[in-house]
Coordinates of C-alpha atoms in Angstrom, one line a residue:
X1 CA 40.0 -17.4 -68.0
X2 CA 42.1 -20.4 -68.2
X3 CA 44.9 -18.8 -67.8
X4 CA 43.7 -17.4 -64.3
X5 CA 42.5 -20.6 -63.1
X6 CA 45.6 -22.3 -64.2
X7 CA 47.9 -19.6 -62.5
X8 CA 46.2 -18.4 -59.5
X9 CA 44.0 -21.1 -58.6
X10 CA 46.3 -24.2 -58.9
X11 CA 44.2 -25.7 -61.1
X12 CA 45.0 -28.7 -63.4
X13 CA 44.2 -28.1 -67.2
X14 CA 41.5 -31.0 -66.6
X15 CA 39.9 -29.3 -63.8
X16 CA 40.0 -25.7 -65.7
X17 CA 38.8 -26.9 -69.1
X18 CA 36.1 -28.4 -67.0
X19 CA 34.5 -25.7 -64.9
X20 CA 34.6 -23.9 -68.3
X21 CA 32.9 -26.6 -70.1
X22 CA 30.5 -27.0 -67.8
X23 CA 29.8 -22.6 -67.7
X24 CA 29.5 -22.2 -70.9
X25 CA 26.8 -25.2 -71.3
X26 CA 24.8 -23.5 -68.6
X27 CA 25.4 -20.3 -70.2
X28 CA 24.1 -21.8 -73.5
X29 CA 21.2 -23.5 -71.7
X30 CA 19.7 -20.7 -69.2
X31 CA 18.2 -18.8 -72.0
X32 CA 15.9 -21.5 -72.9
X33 CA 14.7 -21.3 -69.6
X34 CA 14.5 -18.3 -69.0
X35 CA 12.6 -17.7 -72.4
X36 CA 9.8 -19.8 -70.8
X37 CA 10.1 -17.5 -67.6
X38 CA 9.7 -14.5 -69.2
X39 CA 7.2 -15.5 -71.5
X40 CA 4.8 -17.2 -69.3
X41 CA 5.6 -15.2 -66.0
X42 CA 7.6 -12.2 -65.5
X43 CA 7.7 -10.6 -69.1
X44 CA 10.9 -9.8 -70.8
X45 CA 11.9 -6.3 -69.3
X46 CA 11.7 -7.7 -65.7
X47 CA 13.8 -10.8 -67.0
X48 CA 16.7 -8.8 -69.1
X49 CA 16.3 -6.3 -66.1
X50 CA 17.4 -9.4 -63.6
X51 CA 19.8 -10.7 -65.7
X52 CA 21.6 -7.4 -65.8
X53 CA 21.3 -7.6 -62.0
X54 CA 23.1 -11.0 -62.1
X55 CA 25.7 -11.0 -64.3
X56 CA 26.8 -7.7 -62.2
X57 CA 26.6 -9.5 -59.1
X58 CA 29.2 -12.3 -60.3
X59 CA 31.2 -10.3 -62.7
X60 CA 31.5 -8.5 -59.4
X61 CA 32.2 -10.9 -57.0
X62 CA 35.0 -12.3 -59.8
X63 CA 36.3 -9.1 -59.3
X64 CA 36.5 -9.5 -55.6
X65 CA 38.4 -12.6 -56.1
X66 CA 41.6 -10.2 -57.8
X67 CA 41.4 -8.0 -54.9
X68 CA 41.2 -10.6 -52.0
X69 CA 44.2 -12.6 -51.4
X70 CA 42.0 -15.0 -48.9
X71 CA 39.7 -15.5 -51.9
X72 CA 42.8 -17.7 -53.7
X73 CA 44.9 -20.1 -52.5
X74 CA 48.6 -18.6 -51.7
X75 CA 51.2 -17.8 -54.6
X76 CA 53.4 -21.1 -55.5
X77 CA 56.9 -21.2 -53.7
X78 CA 59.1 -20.5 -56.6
X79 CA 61.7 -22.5 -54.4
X80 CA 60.5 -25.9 -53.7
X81 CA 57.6 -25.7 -57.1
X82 CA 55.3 -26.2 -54.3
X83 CA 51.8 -25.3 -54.9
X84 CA 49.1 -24.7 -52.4
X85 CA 45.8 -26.5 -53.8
X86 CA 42.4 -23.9 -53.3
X87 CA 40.7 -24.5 -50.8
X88 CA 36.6 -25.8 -50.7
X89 CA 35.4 -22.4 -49.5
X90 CA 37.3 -20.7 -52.7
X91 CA 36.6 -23.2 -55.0
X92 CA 32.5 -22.4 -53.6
X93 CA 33.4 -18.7 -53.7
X94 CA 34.7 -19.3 -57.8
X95 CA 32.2 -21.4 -59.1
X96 CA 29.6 -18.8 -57.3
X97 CA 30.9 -16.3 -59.6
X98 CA 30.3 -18.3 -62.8
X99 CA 26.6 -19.4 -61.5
X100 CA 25.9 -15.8 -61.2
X101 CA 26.8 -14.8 -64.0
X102 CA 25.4 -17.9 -66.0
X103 CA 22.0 -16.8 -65.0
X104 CA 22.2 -13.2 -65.9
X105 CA 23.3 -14.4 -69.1
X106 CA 20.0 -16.2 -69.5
X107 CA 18.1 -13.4 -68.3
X108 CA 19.5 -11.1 -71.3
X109 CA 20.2 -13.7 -73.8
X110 CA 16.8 -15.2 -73.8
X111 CA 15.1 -11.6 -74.2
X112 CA 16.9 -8.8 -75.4
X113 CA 16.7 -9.8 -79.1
X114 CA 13.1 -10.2 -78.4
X115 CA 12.7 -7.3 -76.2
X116 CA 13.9 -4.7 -79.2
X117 CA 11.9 -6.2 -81.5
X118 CA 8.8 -5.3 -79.6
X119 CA 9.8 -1.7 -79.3
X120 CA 10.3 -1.5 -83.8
X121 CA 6.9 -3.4 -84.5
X122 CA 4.3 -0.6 -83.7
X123 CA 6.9 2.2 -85.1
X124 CA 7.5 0.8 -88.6
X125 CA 4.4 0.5 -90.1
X126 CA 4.9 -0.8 -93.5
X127 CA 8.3 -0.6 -93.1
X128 CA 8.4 -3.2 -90.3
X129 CA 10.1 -5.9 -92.4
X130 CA 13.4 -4.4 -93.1
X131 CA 13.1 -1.8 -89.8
X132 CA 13.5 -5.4 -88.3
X133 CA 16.0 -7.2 -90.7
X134 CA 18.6 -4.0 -90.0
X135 CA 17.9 -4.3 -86.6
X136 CA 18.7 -8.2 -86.5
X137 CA 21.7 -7.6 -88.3
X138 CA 23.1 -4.6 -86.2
X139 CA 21.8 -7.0 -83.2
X140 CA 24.3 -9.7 -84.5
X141 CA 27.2 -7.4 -85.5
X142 CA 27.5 -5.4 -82.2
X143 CA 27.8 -9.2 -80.5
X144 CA 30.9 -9.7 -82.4
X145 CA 32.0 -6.4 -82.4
X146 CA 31.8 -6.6 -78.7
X147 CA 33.8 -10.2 -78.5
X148 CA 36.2 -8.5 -80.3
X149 CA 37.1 -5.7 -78.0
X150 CA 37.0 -8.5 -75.3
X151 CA 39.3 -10.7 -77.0
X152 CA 41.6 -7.4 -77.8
X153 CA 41.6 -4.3 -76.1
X154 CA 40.0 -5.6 -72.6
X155 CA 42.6 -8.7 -72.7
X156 CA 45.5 -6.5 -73.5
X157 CA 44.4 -4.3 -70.6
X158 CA 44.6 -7.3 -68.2
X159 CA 47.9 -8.8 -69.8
X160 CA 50.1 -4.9 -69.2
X161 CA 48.1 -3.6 -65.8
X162 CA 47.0 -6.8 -64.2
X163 CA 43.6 -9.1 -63.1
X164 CA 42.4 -6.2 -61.1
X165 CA 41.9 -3.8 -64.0
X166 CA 41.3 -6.0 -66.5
X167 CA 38.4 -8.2 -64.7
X168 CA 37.4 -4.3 -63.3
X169 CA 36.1 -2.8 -66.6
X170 CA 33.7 -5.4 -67.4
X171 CA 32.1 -5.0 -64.4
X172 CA 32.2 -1.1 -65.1
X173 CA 30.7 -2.1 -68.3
X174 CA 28.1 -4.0 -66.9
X175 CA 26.8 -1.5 -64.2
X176 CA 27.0 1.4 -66.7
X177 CA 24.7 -1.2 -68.9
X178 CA 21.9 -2.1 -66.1
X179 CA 21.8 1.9 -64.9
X180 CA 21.0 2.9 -68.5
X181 CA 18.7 0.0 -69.2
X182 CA 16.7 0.8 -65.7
X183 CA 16.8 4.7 -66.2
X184 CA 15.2 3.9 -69.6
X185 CA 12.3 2.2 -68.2
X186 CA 9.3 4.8 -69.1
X187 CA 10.1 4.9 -72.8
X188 CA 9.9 0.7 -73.0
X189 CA 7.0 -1.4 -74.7
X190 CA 6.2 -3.7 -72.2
X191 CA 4.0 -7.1 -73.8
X192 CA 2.5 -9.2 -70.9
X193 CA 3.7 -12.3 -70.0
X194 CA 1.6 -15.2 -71.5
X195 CA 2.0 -18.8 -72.3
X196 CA 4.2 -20.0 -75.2
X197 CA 4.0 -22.8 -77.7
X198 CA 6.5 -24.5 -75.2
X199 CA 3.9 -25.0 -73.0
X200 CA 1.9 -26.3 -75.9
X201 CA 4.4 -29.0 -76.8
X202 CA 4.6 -30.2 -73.3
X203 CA 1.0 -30.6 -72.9
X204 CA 0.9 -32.9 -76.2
X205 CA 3.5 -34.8 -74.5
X206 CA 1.1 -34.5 -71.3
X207 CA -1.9 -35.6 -73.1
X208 CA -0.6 -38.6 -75.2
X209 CA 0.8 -40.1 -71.7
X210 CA -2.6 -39.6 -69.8
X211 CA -4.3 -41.2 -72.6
X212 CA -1.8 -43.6 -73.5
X213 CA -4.2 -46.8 -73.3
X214 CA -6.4 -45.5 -76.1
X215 CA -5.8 -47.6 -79.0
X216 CA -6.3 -45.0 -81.9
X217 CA -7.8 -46.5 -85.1
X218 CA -5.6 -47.1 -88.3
X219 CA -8.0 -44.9 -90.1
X220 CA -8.1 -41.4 -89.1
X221 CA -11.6 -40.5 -90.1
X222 CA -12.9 -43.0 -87.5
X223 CA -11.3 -41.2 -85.3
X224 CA -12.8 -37.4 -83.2
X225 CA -10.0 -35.4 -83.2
X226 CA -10.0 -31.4 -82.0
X227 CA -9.4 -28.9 -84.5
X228 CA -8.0 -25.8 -84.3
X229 CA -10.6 -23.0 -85.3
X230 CA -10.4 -22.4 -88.9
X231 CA -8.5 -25.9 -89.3
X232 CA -9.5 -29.3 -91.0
X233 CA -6.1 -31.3 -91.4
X234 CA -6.0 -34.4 -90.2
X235 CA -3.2 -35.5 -87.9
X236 CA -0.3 -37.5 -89.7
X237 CA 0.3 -41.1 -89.3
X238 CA 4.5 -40.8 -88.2
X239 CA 4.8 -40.9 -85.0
X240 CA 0.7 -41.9 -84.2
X241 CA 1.3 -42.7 -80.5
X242 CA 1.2 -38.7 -79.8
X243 CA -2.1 -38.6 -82.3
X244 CA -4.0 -39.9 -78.9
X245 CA -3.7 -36.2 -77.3
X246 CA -6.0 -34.5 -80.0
X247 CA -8.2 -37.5 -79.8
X248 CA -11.6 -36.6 -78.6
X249 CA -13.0 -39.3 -76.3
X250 CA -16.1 -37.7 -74.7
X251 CA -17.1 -34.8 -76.2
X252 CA -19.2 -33.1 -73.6
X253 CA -16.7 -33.9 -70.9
X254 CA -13.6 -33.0 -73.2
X255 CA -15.0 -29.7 -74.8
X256 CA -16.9 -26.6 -73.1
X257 CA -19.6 -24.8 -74.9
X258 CA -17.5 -22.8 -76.8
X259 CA -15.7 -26.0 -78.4
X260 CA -12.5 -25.3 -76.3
X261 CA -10.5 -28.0 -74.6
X262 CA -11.9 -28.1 -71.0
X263 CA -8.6 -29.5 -69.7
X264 CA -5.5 -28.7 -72.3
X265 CA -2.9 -30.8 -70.4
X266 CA -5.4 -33.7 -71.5
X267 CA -6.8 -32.9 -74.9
X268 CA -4.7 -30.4 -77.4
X269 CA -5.4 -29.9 -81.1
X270 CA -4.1 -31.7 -84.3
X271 CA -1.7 -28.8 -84.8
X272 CA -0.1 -28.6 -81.4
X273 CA 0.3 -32.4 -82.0
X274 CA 1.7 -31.9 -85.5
X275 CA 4.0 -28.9 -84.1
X276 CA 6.2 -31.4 -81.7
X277 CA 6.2 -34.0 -84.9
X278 CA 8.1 -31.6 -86.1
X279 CA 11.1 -30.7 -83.3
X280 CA 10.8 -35.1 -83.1
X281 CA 11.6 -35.2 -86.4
X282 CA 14.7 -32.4 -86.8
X283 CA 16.4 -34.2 -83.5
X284 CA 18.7 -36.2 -85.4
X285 CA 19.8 -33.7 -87.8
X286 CA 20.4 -31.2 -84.7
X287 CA 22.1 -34.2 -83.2
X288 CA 24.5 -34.2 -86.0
X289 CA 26.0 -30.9 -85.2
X290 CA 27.1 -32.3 -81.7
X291 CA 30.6 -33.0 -82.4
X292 CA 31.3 -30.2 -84.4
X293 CA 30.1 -27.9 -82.1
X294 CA 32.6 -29.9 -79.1
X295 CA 35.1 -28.7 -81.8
X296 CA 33.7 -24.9 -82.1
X297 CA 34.3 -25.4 -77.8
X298 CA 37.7 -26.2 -77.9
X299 CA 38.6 -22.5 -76.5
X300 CA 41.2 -23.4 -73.2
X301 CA 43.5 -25.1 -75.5
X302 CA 44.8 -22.8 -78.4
X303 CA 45.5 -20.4 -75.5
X304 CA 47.9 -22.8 -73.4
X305 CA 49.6 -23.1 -77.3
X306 CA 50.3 -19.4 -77.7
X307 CA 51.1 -19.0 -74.5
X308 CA 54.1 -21.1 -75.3
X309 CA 54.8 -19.7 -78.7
X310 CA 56.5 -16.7 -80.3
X311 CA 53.7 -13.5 -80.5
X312 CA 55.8 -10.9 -81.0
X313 CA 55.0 -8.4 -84.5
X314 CA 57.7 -5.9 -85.0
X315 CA 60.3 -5.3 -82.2
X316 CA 57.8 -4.1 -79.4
X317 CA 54.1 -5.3 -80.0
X318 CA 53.2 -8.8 -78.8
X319 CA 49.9 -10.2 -78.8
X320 CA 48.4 -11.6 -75.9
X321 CA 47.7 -15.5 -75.9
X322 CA 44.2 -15.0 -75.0
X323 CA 43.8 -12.5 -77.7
X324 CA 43.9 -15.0 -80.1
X325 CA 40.7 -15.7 -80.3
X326 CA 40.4 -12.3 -82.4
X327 CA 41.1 -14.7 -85.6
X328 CA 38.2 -16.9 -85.1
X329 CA 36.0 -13.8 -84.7
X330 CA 37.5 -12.3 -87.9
X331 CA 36.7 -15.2 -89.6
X332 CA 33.2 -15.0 -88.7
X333 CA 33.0 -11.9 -89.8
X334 CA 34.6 -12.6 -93.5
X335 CA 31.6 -15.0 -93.6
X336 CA 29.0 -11.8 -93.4
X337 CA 30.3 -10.9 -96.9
X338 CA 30.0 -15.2 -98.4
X339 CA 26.3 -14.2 -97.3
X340 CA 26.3 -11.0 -99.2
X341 CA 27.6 -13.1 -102.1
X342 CA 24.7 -15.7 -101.4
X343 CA 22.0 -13.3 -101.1
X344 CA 22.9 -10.9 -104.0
X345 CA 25.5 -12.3 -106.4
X346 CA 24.2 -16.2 -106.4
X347 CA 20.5 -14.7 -107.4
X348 CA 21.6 -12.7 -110.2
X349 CA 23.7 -15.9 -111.7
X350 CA 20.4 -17.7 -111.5
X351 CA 18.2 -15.5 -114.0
X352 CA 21.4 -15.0 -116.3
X353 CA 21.8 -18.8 -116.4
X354 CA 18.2 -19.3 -115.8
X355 CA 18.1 -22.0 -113.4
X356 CA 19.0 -22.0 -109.6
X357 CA 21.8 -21.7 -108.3
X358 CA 22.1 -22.3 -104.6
X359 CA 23.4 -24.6 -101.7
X360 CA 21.1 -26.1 -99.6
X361 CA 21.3 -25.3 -95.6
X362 CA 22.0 -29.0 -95.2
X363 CA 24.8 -28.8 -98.3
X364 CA 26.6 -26.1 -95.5
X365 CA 26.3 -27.7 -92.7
X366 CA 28.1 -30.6 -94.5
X367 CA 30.6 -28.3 -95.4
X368 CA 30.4 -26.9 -92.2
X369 CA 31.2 -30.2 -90.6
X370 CA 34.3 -31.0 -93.3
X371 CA 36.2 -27.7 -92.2
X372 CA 35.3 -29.0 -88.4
X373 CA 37.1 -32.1 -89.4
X374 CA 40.4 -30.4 -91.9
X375 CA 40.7 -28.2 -89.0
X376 CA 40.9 -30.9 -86.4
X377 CA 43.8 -32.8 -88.5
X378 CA 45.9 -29.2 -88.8
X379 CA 45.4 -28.6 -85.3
X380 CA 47.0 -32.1 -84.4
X381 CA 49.7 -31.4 -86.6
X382 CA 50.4 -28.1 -85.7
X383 CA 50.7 -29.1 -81.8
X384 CA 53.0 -32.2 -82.8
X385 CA 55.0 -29.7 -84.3
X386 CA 55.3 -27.2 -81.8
X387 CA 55.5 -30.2 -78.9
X388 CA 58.7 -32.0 -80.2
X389 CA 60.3 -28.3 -80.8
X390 CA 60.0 -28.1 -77.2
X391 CA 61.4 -31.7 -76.4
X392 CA 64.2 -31.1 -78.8
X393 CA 65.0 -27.4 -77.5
X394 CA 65.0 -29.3 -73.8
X395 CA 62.0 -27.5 -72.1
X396 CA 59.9 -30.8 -71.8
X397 CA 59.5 -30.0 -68.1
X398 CA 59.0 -26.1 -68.6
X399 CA 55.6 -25.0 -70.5
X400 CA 56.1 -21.4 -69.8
X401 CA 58.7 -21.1 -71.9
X402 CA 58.4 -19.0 -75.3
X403 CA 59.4 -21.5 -78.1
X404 CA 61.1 -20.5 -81.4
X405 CA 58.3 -20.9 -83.4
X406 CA 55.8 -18.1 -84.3
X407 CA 52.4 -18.2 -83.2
X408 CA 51.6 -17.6 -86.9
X409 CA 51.3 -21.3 -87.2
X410 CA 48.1 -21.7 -84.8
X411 CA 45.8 -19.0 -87.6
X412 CA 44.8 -22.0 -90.4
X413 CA 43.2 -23.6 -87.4
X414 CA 41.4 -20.9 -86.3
X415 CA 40.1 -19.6 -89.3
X416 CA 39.0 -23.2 -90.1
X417 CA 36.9 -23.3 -87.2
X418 CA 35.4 -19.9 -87.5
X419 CA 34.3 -20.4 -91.2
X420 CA 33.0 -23.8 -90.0
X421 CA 31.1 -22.2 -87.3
X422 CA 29.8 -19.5 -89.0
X423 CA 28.5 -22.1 -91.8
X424 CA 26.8 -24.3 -89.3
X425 CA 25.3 -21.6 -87.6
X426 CA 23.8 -19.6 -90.3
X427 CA 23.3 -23.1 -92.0
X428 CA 21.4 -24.6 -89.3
X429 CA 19.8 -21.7 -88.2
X430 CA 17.9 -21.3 -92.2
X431 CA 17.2 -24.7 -91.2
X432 CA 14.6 -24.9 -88.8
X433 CA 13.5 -21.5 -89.6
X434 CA 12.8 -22.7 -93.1
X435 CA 11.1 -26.5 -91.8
X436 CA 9.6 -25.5 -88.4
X437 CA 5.5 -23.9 -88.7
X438 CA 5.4 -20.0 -88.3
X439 CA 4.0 -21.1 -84.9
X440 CA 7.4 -22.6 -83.8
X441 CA 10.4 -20.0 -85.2
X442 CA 10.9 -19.4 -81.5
X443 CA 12.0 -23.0 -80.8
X444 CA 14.1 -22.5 -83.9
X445 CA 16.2 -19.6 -82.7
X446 CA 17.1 -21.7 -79.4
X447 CA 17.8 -24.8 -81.0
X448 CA 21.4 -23.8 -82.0
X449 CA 22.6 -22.3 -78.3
X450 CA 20.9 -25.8 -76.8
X451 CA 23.1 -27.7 -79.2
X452 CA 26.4 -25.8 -78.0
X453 CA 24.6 -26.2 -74.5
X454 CA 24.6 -29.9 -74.6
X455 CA 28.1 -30.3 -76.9
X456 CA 30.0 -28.6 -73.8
X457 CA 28.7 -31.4 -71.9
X458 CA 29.8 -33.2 -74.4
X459 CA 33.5 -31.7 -74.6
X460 CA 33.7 -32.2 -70.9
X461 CA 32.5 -35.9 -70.8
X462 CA 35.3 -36.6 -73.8
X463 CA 38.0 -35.0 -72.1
X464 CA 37.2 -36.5 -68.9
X465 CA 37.4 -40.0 -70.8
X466 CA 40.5 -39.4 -72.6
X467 CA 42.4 -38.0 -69.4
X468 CA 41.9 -41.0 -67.4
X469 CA 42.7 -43.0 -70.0
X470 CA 45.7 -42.4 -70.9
X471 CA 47.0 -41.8 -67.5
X472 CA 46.6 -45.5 -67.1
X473 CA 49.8 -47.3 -66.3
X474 CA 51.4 -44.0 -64.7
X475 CA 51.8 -42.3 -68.0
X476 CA 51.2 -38.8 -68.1
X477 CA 48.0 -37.4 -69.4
X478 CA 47.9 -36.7 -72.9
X479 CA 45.8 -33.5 -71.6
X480 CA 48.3 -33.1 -69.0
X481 CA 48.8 -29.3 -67.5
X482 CA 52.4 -28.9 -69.1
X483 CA 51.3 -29.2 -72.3
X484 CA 55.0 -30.2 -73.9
X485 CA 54.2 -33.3 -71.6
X486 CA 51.2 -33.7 -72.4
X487 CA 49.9 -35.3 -76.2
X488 CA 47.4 -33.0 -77.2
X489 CA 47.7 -33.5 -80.6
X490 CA 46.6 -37.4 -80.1
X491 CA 43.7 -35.4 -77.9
X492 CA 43.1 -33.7 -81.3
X493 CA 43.3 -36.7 -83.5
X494 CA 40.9 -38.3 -81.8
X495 CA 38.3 -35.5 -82.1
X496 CA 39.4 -35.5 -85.9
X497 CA 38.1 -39.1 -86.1
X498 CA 34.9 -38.5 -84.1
X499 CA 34.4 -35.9 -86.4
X500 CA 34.5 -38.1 -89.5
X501 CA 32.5 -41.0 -88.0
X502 CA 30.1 -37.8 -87.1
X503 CA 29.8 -37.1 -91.1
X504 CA 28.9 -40.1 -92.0
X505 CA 26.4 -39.9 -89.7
X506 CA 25.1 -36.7 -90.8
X507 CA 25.0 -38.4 -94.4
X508 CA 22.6 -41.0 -93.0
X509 CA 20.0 -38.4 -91.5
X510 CA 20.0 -36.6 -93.9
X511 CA 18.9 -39.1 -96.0
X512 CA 16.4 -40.4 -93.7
X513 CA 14.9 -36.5 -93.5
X514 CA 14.1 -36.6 -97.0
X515 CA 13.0 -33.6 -98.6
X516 CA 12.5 -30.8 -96.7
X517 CA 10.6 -27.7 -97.7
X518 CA 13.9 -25.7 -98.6
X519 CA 14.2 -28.4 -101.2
X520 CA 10.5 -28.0 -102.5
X521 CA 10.9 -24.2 -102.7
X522 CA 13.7 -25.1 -105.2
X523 CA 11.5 -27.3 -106.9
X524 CA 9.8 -24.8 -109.7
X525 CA 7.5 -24.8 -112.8
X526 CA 8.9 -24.1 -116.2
X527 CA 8.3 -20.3 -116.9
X528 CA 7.1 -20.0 -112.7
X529 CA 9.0 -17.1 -111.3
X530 CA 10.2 -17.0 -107.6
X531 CA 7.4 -14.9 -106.5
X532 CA 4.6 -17.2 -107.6

């Protein structure tokens, strides 16, 4: 995608990365949204249904934009190097594509995990549990399966016959995927929409602001708080200024006969209360996967690299520059077998040695976050390398150029930032699964696509900083488009140090989390077996 906006559109790398920055944090952050949607509104058939209709209408239109010349602004004049800038209209027409298909992406994201799990829970029975776990993990695998066809055979495809064929068979793809997914309707399990615990959490937040001049006592048993049926806690004193929602200040106004809330946006229960304790209190340790994560996004670059850089295998077979993304998907996939090795090998060392043996979620995240940062430092030196090869071989003013040097030299970082993704992601995932109530894992599941939401925000805000920056004084960008011009290994260097200062950081939440209750799990009885 960079490539095309780069060549056909005009476009300055800045401008690119951007517009990809900024689709892939709406991408990331639509399913949220749409999760509440479906859930409280149009249930998630109708919702996977309309995102299939979406992502077909902009994959679509993208299409269009191969087939129209009017669409793009006019080829450059290989003459003069003149290049004609796109026009508003286009650059409207573009960005509508990538809207479109940002919500459609929602629309399925947010439900079709869901969605299949609903049709397995009636059929399994006693077999539900692992009926389920296969199908989360075939769920997950025919993701990067498909990514990898993408990044292979479908970019190949588009590198030998053109933009017209290869943007043309994902939108083939995509209608043959919404036909089959309509036609199928009858044989579906269809739950009715109903409201979620994000509603919940937002009327805690409701109700502690509407009774935010109530002064709640310092001893809790003073205090008439609303229960939960079938509950006695006693809401906890961290964070007390949201304790005011459960408080009960009139009970024949506040409660109806039955002992319900009469208004829930202005009196919830102690465990709605404690439930957005909890998401308060994991922010900063989600917060610490931030820059990482603007490290995961750093997709636009490596491609402008290989593009510039020897691909070739053999005497005939050359790999396209935005296939290599295929490495970092790889990668991932090497780490399915480190979590076969946790799950089964790492269990079995325990009861011969007798003790656990185990790393913490939080203990891969850190090392999660120390491959982010090694992989940052190789990828600075790596681009210093391959940029004064092109000064020295004279093609300072020529990025399109093939250089001497064999793309070989860009796999270390890749396969540093897959294994660092795939740690963080499993890692953080266990995370909140393993510290959030039963009645929030659906908050957990989000949390880690609202992170790389947020961090391509992020990525876009730092880049944008950086390019004006150094520009200052006339100098040319260091993320300049002619990347042998350019210095995007200082670009890299700095998001090497943010990425240090960032574990440091992550030290100091972590110990201000505490124990969690991974850490109490691990926390055993002499002669107390796992199960007990």
């Amino acid at each position: 995608m960079i490539l095309y906006l780069t060549r056909e559109y005009h476009l300055k790398m800045t401008t690119g990365s951007n517009i990809i920055f900024l689709w892939s944090a709406a991408t990331n952050f639509k399913p949220l949204l749409s999760a509440i949607v479906a859930d409280i509104f149009v249930g998630r058939f109708r919702m996977i249904l309309f995102g299939c209709v979406f992502s077909l209408l902009g994959m679509a239109l993208l299409w269009l934009t191969t087939m129209i010349p009017q669409t793009r602004p006019p080829p450059c004049d290989e003459s003069s190097n003149n290049c004609s800038s796109a026009t508003t209209l286009q650059l409207f027409l573009l960005c509508s594509c990538f809207g479109l298909m940002s919500i459609g992406a929602g629309g399925t994201r947010s439900s079709s995990l869901a969605f299949g799990a609903d049709q397995l829970k009636k059929a399994g029975g006693r077999r539900n549990g692992w009926i389920l776990e296969s199908y989360f993990s075939w769920y997950y695998a025919s993701c990067k399966i498909s990514v990898l066809i993408a990044s292979t055979c479908i970019v190949h495809v588009q590198e030998k016959m053109g933009w017209q064929v290869g943007f043309g068979i994902p939108v083939i793809l995509m209608f043959l995927s919404a036909l089959s997914f309509s036609l199928a309707s009858p044989c579906y399990v269809k739950l009715k929409a109903k409201s979620t615990l994000f509603v919940e959490l937002l009327q805690v937040a409701v109700a502690s602001y509407r009774k935010r001049h109530i002064k709640p006592s310092t001893e809790s048993s003073n205090m008439i708080y609303h229960h939960q049926k079938g509950s006695s806690i006693l809401p906890s004193e961290k964070l007390r200024f949201l304790n005011k929602a459960c408080i009960i200040v009139d009970p024949e106004k506040d409660l109806t006969t039955d002992g319900r809330a009469a208004d829930p946006w202005t009196l919830c229960t102690i465990n709605q209360v404690e439930d957005l304790k909890t998401l308060v209190k994991v922010i900063p340790l989600w917060s610490t996967g931030m820059i990482m994560s603007v490290n995961i996004s750093q997709n636009s670059f490596p491609v402008l690299q290989a593009n510039s850089m020897n691909r070739r295998f053999g005497s005939s077979f050359e790999i396209p520059a935005g296939s290599f993304g295929m490495f970092t998907i790889i990668s991932i996939s090497i780490i399915i077998w480190i979590a076969l090795y946790d799950r089964v090998f790492l269990p079995i060392v325990s009861k011969i040695m007798g003790k656990h043996v185990h790393l913490s979620a939080r203990k891969r995240m850190a090392i999660g976050m120390l491959l982010s940062f090694v992989c940052m430092v190789v990828t600075a030196t790596v681009e210093a390398k391959r940029r004064n090869l092109a000064i020295r071989e004279g093609y300072s003013d020529d990025s399109e150029t093939v250089l001497d040097m064999s793309a070989l030299w860009l796999l270390p970082q890749l396969y540093l930032i897959g294994f660092a993704e795939a740690l963080s992601a499993v890692a953080q995932n266990e995370f909140y699964y393993s510290e959030f109530p039963l009645s929030m894992k659906s908050i957990a599941s989000t949390l880690f696509l609202l992170e790389m939401s947020v961090a391509n925000l992020v990525a876009s805000f730092l880049m944008n900083i950086i390019d004006k920056l150094s520009k200052r004084g006339g100098k040319e960008s260091w993320i300049s488009t002619n990347i042998n011009k350019g210095h995007y290994d200082y670009y890299y260097w700095v998001l090497a140090g943010l990425s240090m200062l960032n574990m440091i950081y992550f030290l100091t939440c972590t110990k201000a989390y505490g124990p969690g209750k991974e850490d109490e799990k691990e926390i055993t009885l002499p002669g107390q077996d796992e199960q007990d």
